[in-house]
């Protein structure tokens, strides 16, 4: 199996699993209880929070554990705007955000009458900071821009964008999910007020995430209950998950510089060889800085789902932004926002590597993909005669 | 639609995958007697169907499809079903027949089989029109 869908999820690192195991069966108590075995776990929890904070270069009381990236995006944006509802009901985000942000904006618009501005991106997939500046109004409560896009890997100028927002007195949230583990992320350096992190995108477990909440940033909890996480997010703490995400962060921060250059080398090799071997392929996002593990291509005259399945038959797992692969039967909103034709979004493929990906894996893909493309082009009503 | 055991926990039935892997009658017929060109308004996929017809019998057929696994498999099985059949019978082929012949399709892929039904009908219609005839004779 050659698994190249690591932006979707990653296998949990066996070391992470090993670290988590005792916390399911032996050290299982509820940290809110007062007897010894529980109180000790409270210590484990706070110690883990400290270590996580240190890696992310923030204060430990700025780390709020929750169930994942989606929840972190939800509670950060909702928690921020509800705490500042007197300021105004305007949100700025980008047209390429993950659904975890876009759907929150839609929700706030529908039920709380917020106005949403979606910043466009250029053909490289990057927002325009001047447009951001011009979009801010006295009513703007928050700006939410992702660090790296899940489909194209394109990195946004978060530091600069956050500065623009702050200069106008507006708070800034960033979905950091695809950045962590792939590029070094220093949250204080980025200067954001809220951030979202997901465990399973960097070989941690699922069901655990982190909301970064800058000390003093306006916030009200939208998950109410027993006052956990310093009243920021209720719910019995997922200790195995917290141990897991900490371990995964430790491993990835240790390996990141080596891992990033390894992935970049293989990604570039895949990109260049595809361009060499397959005519009429577009590289989506190639003119922007990208996280090192992601390659998004559009293959002219073919559809993505059929390529995904043919690759799967050969033991290679990738994904596509084709309309046919989405539940909504609409092609990738990210690629369309970059100005791609519907047909090119339809023929898109995303390869997302991991630190475990080998040169042999990439060579195998380069052997398997070209004949698949030729076969589908032969069948395609649109392919010009030279492909028949 | 009943649960298909051939799916074995996969998205598509083994019949769908069989036709997807080795589609029948794909390609183009340059001197076709009837051509149908249809597009799927839902996801943007396209199918062309080419027919050779003799004495109102489909003697040869070919398809070109840009689409998902289900679109390619339905194109393939539809050509398989109607080759050698009289036009009148081929006209009656429905999306449901096509889906059933494949052992079923996932619910959100049922619309893909419409492409085969519509493509075939468009090709038959094209042929009849060239002959100065009308599909009314099949209704
Ligand atoms: S043809 Fe697009 S979903 Fe099947």
XYZ file of N, CA and C in Angstrom, chain A residues 29-219:
573
model
N -8.964 7.198 35.581
C -9.865 8.002 36.418
C -10.183 9.358 35.796
N -11.239 9.950 36.317
C -11.660 11.272 35.870
C -10.843 12.324 36.621
N -10.076 13.121 35.912
C -9.198 14.078 36.602
C -9.956 15.057 37.493
N -11.262 15.146 37.347
C -12.015 16.057 38.202
C -12.269 15.475 39.589
N -12.082 14.151 39.735
C -12.316 13.550 41.045
C -11.152 13.874 41.978
N -11.368 13.652 43.301
C -10.369 14.159 44.258
C -9.460 13.091 44.854
N -9.828 11.821 44.691
C -8.964 10.794 45.285
C -7.658 10.711 44.504
N -6.751 9.968 45.105
C -5.372 9.984 44.628
C -5.187 9.693 43.139
N -5.775 8.556 42.673
C -5.495 8.183 41.278
C -6.033 9.233 40.298
N -7.083 9.939 40.715
C -7.645 10.977 39.846
C -6.800 12.246 39.934
N -6.424 12.586 41.142
C -5.671 13.817 41.327
C -4.340 13.754 40.584
N -3.776 12.535 40.581
C -2.519 12.362 39.840
C -2.738 12.651 38.357
N -3.898 12.243 37.876
C -4.177 12.463 36.451
C -4.358 13.945 36.138
N -4.873 14.657 37.115
C -4.981 16.110 36.945
C -3.568 16.671 36.716
N -2.631 16.118 37.464
C -1.239 16.527 37.302
C -0.708 16.172 35.924
N -1.051 14.969 35.457
C -0.628 14.531 34.123
C -1.197 15.488 33.070
N -2.452 15.816 33.267
C -3.128 16.713 32.325
C -2.415 18.070 32.261
N -2.168 18.641 33.400
C -1.564 19.987 33.409
C -0.114 19.972 32.925
N 0.538 18.886 33.233
C 1.909 18.725 32.763
C 1.949 18.604 31.240
N 0.993 17.851 30.705
C 0.912 17.694 29.248
C 0.620 19.041 28.590
N -0.253 19.776 29.213
C -0.609 21.087 28.665
C 0.634 21.981 28.600
N 1.434 21.906 29.662
C 2.659 22.704 29.698
C 3.597 22.320 28.555
N 3.746 21.007 28.384
C 4.672 20.541 27.341
C 4.170 20.917 25.941
N 2.880 20.774 25.738
C 2.295 21.168 24.444
C 2.545 22.656 24.206
N 2.298 23.442 25.234
C 2.457 24.898 25.117
C 3.897 25.258 24.774
N 4.813 24.529 25.382
C 6.222 24.823 25.145
C 6.581 24.570 23.672
N 6.104 23.456 23.152
C 6.396 23.138 21.750
C 5.797 24.197 20.822
N 4.596 24.640 21.154
C 3.925 25.612 20.287
C 4.334 27.049 20.611
N 5.190 27.178 21.609
C 5.722 28.484 22.024
C 4.632 29.447 22.495
N 3.753 28.928 23.342
C 2.705 29.774 23.925
C 2.632 29.467 25.419
N 1.729 30.146 26.116
C 1.550 29.869 27.543
C 0.603 28.687 27.728
N 0.809 27.969 28.823
C 0.001 26.752 28.954
C -1.480 27.069 29.162
N -1.800 28.210 29.755
C -3.245 28.494 29.902
C -3.877 28.989 28.589
N -3.088 28.995 27.538
C -3.639 29.350 26.220
C -3.979 28.109 25.399
N -3.735 26.942 25.995
C -4.006 25.670 25.306
C -5.321 25.101 25.826
N -6.285 24.955 24.931
C -7.575 24.377 25.312
C -7.745 23.077 24.536
N -7.787 21.966 25.232
C -7.981 20.696 24.540
C -9.451 20.517 24.177
N -9.678 19.975 22.991
C -11.050 19.716 22.558
C -11.033 18.490 21.652
N -12.090 18.278 20.874
C -12.214 16.997 20.178
C -11.529 16.945 18.819
N -11.064 18.073 18.299
C -10.417 18.001 16.986
C -10.376 19.353 16.312
N -9.903 19.373 15.078
C -9.769 20.613 14.330
C -11.107 21.282 14.073
N -12.089 20.488 13.716
C -13.408 21.062 13.431
C -13.973 21.741 14.667
N -13.881 21.060 15.806
C -14.409 21.686 17.018
C -13.615 22.943 17.366
N -12.308 22.868 17.228
C -11.489 24.029 17.575
C -11.888 25.236 16.723
N -12.083 25.027 15.423
C -12.524 26.127 14.563
C -13.884 26.655 15.018
N -14.799 25.732 15.294
C -16.153 26.111 15.701
C -16.157 26.934 16.978
N -15.518 26.396 18.019
C -15.634 27.086 19.308
C -14.821 28.374 19.324
N -13.747 28.422 18.546
C -12.944 29.644 18.526
C -13.720 30.779 17.861
N -14.259 30.502 16.676
C -14.954 31.575 15.950
C -16.238 31.971 16.665
N -17.032 30.961 17.014
C -18.294 31.293 17.691
C -18.024 31.938 19.043
N -17.066 31.363 19.770
C -16.749 31.885 21.100
C -16.236 33.312 21.043
N -15.521 33.641 19.988
C -14.991 34.988 19.851
C -16.095 35.983 19.462
N -16.850 35.641 18.444
C -17.817 36.651 17.969
C -18.962 36.844 18.961
N -19.339 35.770 19.662
C -20.421 35.934 20.633
C -19.961 36.809 21.800
N -18.674 36.717 22.119
C -18.152 37.545 23.207
C -18.009 39.006 22.791
N -18.089 39.268 21.498
C -17.949 40.661 21.053
C -19.151 41.103 20.238
N -20.317 40.582 20.594
C -21.452 40.871 19.715
C -21.831 42.351 19.718
N -21.377 43.082 20.721
C -21.672 44.509 20.715
C -20.804 45.277 19.731
N -19.674 44.646 19.367
C -18.787 45.350 18.452
C -19.364 45.420 17.043
N -19.916 44.293 16.605
C -20.476 44.276 15.262
C -20.602 42.859 14.771
N -21.296 42.710 13.665
C -21.602 41.371 13.182
C -21.033 41.122 11.797
N -19.752 41.388 11.671
C -19.109 41.165 10.373
C -17.912 40.235 10.559
N -17.805 39.246 9.677
C -16.693 38.290 9.735
C -16.001 38.291 8.375
N -14.677 38.269 8.410
C -13.926 38.127 7.156
C -13.229 36.777 7.166
N -13.413 36.039 6.089
C -12.696 34.778 5.953
C -12.239 34.674 4.502
N -11.749 33.508 4.099
C -11.330 33.402 2.702
C -12.201 32.388 1.985
N -12.145 32.438 0.666
C -12.981 31.554 -0.139
C -12.417 30.135 -0.200
N -11.242 29.914 0.397
C -10.639 28.580 0.301
C -10.564 27.864 1.641
N -11.300 28.384 2.629
C -11.229 27.767 3.955
C -11.788 26.357 3.943
N -11.446 25.643 4.977
C -12.038 24.331 5.218
C -13.508 24.525 5.601
N -14.300 23.485 5.349
C -15.726 23.553 5.708
C -15.936 23.855 7.187
N -14.987 23.474 8.017
C -15.125 23.695 9.462
C -15.187 25.180 9.792
N -14.660 26.009 8.915
C -14.773 27.455 9.082
C -15.947 27.995 8.261
N -16.034 27.561 7.009
C -17.084 28.094 6.125
C -18.479 27.828 6.682
N -18.660 26.620 7.215
C -19.997 26.280 7.719
C -20.335 27.035 9.002
N -19.329 27.358 9.795
C -19.574 28.162 10.995
C -20.033 29.560 10.567
N -19.374 30.086 9.539
C -19.765 31.411 9.035
C -21.196 31.395 8.510
N -21.514 30.341 7.769
C -22.876 30.211 7.234
C -23.900 30.148 8.360
N -23.543 29.411 9.391
C -24.412 29.246 10.548
C -24.644 30.595 11.237
N -23.556 31.335 11.420
C -23.677 32.630 12.095
C -24.483 33.612 11.251
N -24.350 33.480 9.952
C -25.133 34.332 9.057
C -26.622 33.990 9.161
N -26.888 32.688 9.114
C -28.285 32.250 9.079
C -29.016 32.513 10.394
N -28.381 32.213 11.509
C -29.107 32.286 12.779
C -28.807 33.539 13.590
N -27.711 34.235 13.280
C -27.349 35.398 14.090
C -27.114 36.653 13.243
N -27.509 36.566 11.965
C -27.459 37.752 11.089
C -26.079 38.356 10.889
N -25.053 37.540 10.921
C -23.719 38.056 10.622
C -23.579 38.272 9.116
N -22.740 39.201 8.741
C -22.391 39.401 7.341
C -21.006 38.781 7.145
N -20.844 38.060 6.063
C -19.571 37.378 5.844
C -18.907 37.922 4.578
N -17.639 38.268 4.674
C -16.863 38.616 3.484
C -15.901 37.477 3.196
N -15.955 36.969 1.970
C -15.041 35.893 1.579
C -13.941 36.487 0.721
N -12.724 36.515 1.224
C -11.622 37.083 0.446
C -11.306 36.170 -0.726
N -11.151 36.735 -1.912
C -10.763 35.917 -3.058
C -9.293 35.529 -2.948
N -8.866 34.578 -3.767
C -7.438 34.263 -3.860
C -7.012 34.459 -5.304
N -5.724 34.650 -5.520
C -5.228 34.761 -6.895
C -5.041 33.363 -7.487
N -4.531 33.301 -8.706
C -4.457 31.990 -9.370
C -3.459 31.065 -8.677
N -2.570 31.634 -7.863
C -1.654 30.785 -7.101
C -2.304 30.266 -5.826
N -3.467 30.829 -5.484
C -4.173 30.349 -4.303
C -3.926 31.153 -3.048
N -3.421 32.387 -3.220
C -3.067 33.202 -2.060
C -4.005 34.407 -1.948
N -4.356 34.757 -0.712
C -5.200 35.939 -0.504
C -4.390 37.203 -0.786
N -5.126 38.300 -1.014
C -4.484 39.585 -1.260
C -4.619 40.412 0.021
N -3.487 40.785 0.604
C -3.527 41.491 1.884
C -4.191 42.866 1.768
N -4.066 43.476 0.576
C -4.732 44.771 0.402
C -6.241 44.634 0.424
N -6.713 43.537 -0.160
C -8.164 43.315 -0.142
C -8.622 43.066 1.296
N -7.795 42.350 2.042
C -8.133 42.141 3.455
C -8.258 43.489 4.163
N -7.264 44.308 3.959
C -7.246 45.623 4.608
C -8.516 46.415 4.279
N -8.861 46.396 2.981
C -10.022 47.166 2.539
C -11.340 46.563 3.003
N -11.317 45.307 3.372
C -12.575 44.652 3.741
C -12.950 44.872 5.201
N -11.975 45.317 5.988
C -12.246 45.506 7.417
C -13.121 46.742 7.629
N -14.161 46.581 8.428
C -15.054 47.697 8.748
C -15.086 47.843 10.277
N -15.678 48.912 10.751
C -15.779 49.049 12.219
C -16.579 47.909 12.857
N -17.401 47.232 12.037
C -18.229 46.136 12.581
C -17.515 44.796 12.564
N -16.317 44.730 11.962
C -15.654 43.426 11.822
C -15.236 42.876 13.185
N -15.707 41.666 13.478
C -15.407 41.056 14.776
C -14.180 40.155 14.701
N -14.029 39.453 13.592
C -12.921 38.505 13.508
C -12.532 38.288 12.046
N -11.269 37.994 11.853
C -10.778 37.549 10.548
C -10.299 36.123 10.740
N -10.708 35.218 9.848
C -10.276 33.825 9.959
C -9.670 33.361 8.642
N -8.375 33.103 8.669
C -7.668 32.648 7.462
C -6.828 31.431 7.833
N -6.882 30.420 6.990
C -6.116 29.200 7.294
C -4.630 29.387 7.032
N -3.827 28.621 7.773
C -2.375 28.698 7.566
C -1.986 28.023 6.250
N -2.451 26.795 6.058
C -2.120 26.072 4.820
C -3.380 25.386 4.329
N -3.560 25.430 3.027
C -4.769 24.837 2.470
C -4.634 23.321 2.356
N -5.687 22.623 2.745
C -5.673 21.157 2.736
C -5.623 20.557 1.344
N -6.142 21.256 0.340
C -6.172 20.666 -0.999
C -4.903 20.963 -1.796
N -4.454 22.199 -1.719
C -3.316 22.590 -2.544
C -2.026 22.690 -1.747
N -2.139 22.793 -0.426
C -0.956 22.968 0.407
C -0.457 24.405 0.446
N -1.144 25.304 -0.245
C -0.669 26.694 -0.323
C -0.720 27.367 1.051
N 0.377 28.050 1.377
C 0.528 28.710 2.679
C 0.115 30.177 2.557
N -0.673 30.632 3.496
C -1.131 32.027 3.484
C -0.229 32.898 4.360
N -0.126 34.179 4.037
C 0.709 35.089 4.850
C 0.006 35.448 6.158
N 0.011 34.522 7.090
C -0.773 34.694 8.318
C -0.227 35.823 9.195
N 1.074 35.866 9.311
C 1.659 36.878 10.192
C 1.247 38.282 9.735
N 1.376 38.513 8.433
C 1.046 39.823 7.872
C -0.461 40.100 7.988
N -1.248 39.047 7.723
C -2.700 39.227 7.784
C -3.142 39.541 9.211
N -2.542 38.843 10.173
C -2.908 39.082 11.576
C -2.533 40.507 11.988
N -1.413 40.960 11.464
C -0.967 42.314 11.790
C -1.953 43.361 11.253
N -2.401 43.118 10.021
C -3.377 44.045 9.432
C -4.649 44.080 10.271
N -5.107 42.885 10.672
C -6.321 42.825 11.487
C -6.096 43.574 12.806
N -4.984 43.302 13.460
C -4.717 43.926 14.758
C -4.587 45.436 14.657
N -3.958 45.896 13.576
C -3.834 47.345 13.401
C -5.188 48.018 13.300
N -6.174 47.241 12.843
C -7.521 47.794 12.734
C -8.346 47.421 13.966
N -7.703 46.835 14.951
C -8.422 46.476 16.180
C -9.308 45.252 16.037
N -8.952 44.370 15.096
C -9.778 43.186 14.854
C -9.003 41.931 15.244
N -9.733 40.955 15.783
C -9.096 39.710 16.230
C -8.885 38.758 15.067
N -7.944 37.834 15.278
C -7.550 36.975 14.168
C -7.519 35.504 14.572
N -8.188 34.687 13.754
C -8.186 33.230 13.971
C -7.542 32.555 12.773
N -6.812 31.473 13.041
C -6.252 30.716 11.925
C -6.424 29.224 12.145
N -6.917 28.560 11.111
C -6.993 27.107 11.101
C -5.581 26.607 10.768
N -4.925 26.048 11.775
C -3.519 25.653 11.618
C -3.380 24.180 11.247
N -4.529 23.526 11.046
C -4.568 22.063 10.970
C -3.549 21.461 10.010
N -3.416 22.031 8.806
C -2.521 21.401 7.825
C -1.071 21.856 7.948
N -0.830 22.821 8.822
C 0.538 23.293 8.966
C 1.333 22.483 9.980
N 0.685 22.166 11.078
C 1.373 21.489 12.191
C 1.929 20.145 11.730
N 3.179 19.913 12.026
C 3.815 18.647 11.655
C 4.448 18.681 10.275
N 4.123 19.705 9.480
C 4.673 19.781 8.121
C 5.628 20.956 7.970
N 5.311 22.044 8.661
C 6.233 23.180 8.709
C 6.347 23.596 10.182
N 7.458 24.222 10.554
C 7.551 24.688 11.937
C 6.502 25.784 12.159
N 5.717 25.639 13.211
C 4.691 26.642 13.493
C 4.966 27.231 14.877
N 5.230 28.519 14.882
C 5.473 29.228 16.133
C 4.300 30.188 16.303
N 3.394 29.798 17.191
C 2.140 30.539 17.287
C 2.351 31.985 17.736
N 3.281 32.201 18.662
C 3.440 33.600 19.111
C 4.044 34.448 17.998
N 4.893 33.832 17.209
C 5.481 34.521 16.063
C 4.383 34.889 15.040
N 3.437 33.981 14.844
C 2.341 34.281 13.896
C 1.481 35.432 14.410
N 1.401 35.543 15.714
C 0.658 36.659 16.296
C -0.852 36.530 16.209
N -1.343 35.297 16.193
C -2.791 35.115 16.079
C -3.438 35.101 17.468
N -4.760 35.280 17.479
C -5.485 35.269 18.754
C -6.129 33.913 19.029
N -6.495 33.221 17.957
C -7.140 31.921 18.085
C -6.545 30.997 17.016
N -6.458 29.722 17.347
C -5.933 28.781 16.359
C -6.564 27.411 16.545
N -6.545 26.612 15.484
C -7.132 25.265 15.553
C -6.101 24.234 15.109
N -5.997 23.166 15.913
C -5.031 22.091 15.646
C -5.748 20.753 15.777
N -5.401 19.812 14.907
C -6.034 18.498 14.946
C -4.974 17.414 15.116
N -5.199 16.492 16.030
C -4.197 15.464 16.340
C -3.894 14.502 15.208
N -4.937 14.067 14.516
C -4.726 12.954 13.580
C -4.076 13.358 12.262
N -3.824 14.647 12.069
C -3.180 15.057 10.822
C -1.661 14.942 10.897
N -1.133 14.688 12.102
C 0.324 14.516 12.190
C 0.666 13.296 13.044
N -0.011 12.193 12.751
C 0.285 10.895 13.376
C -0.093 10.825 14.843
N -0.982 11.716 15.259
C -1.605 11.585 16.565
C -2.933 10.882 16.388
N -3.666 10.737 17.488
C -4.956 10.054 17.391
C -6.068 10.980 16.899
N -7.168 10.384 16.489
C -8.370 11.161 16.194
C -9.097 11.502 17.490
N -10.027 12.427 17.406
C -10.835 12.743 18.584
C -10.132 13.665 19.566
N -9.008 14.225 19.155
C -8.343 15.199 20.019
C -7.847 16.360 19.174
N -8.058 17.543 19.687
C -7.578 18.736 19.009
C -7.244 19.787 20.043
N -6.737 20.893 19.562
C -6.361 21.979 20.455
C -6.915 23.276 19.887
N -7.567 24.033 20.770
C -7.837 25.412 20.393
C -6.795 26.274 21.104
N -6.101 27.084 20.326
C -5.222 28.066 20.940
C -6.073 29.294 21.207
N -6.000 29.781 22.427
C -6.761 30.972 22.794
C -5.810 31.929 23.486
N -5.417 32.976 22.783
C -4.469 33.926 23.356
C -5.034 34.510 24.648
N -4.148 34.612 25.637
C -4.582 35.151 26.917
C -5.170 36.537 26.701
N -6.369 36.741 27.203
C -7.001 38.052 27.094
C -7.866 38.235 25.856
N -7.810 37.277 24.919
C -8.661 37.422 23.724
C -10.108 37.176 24.128
N -11.038 37.976 23.591
C -12.441 37.793 23.971
C -12.916 36.390 23.640
N -13.645 35.788 24.553
C -14.080 34.412 24.324
C -15.190 34.070 25.294
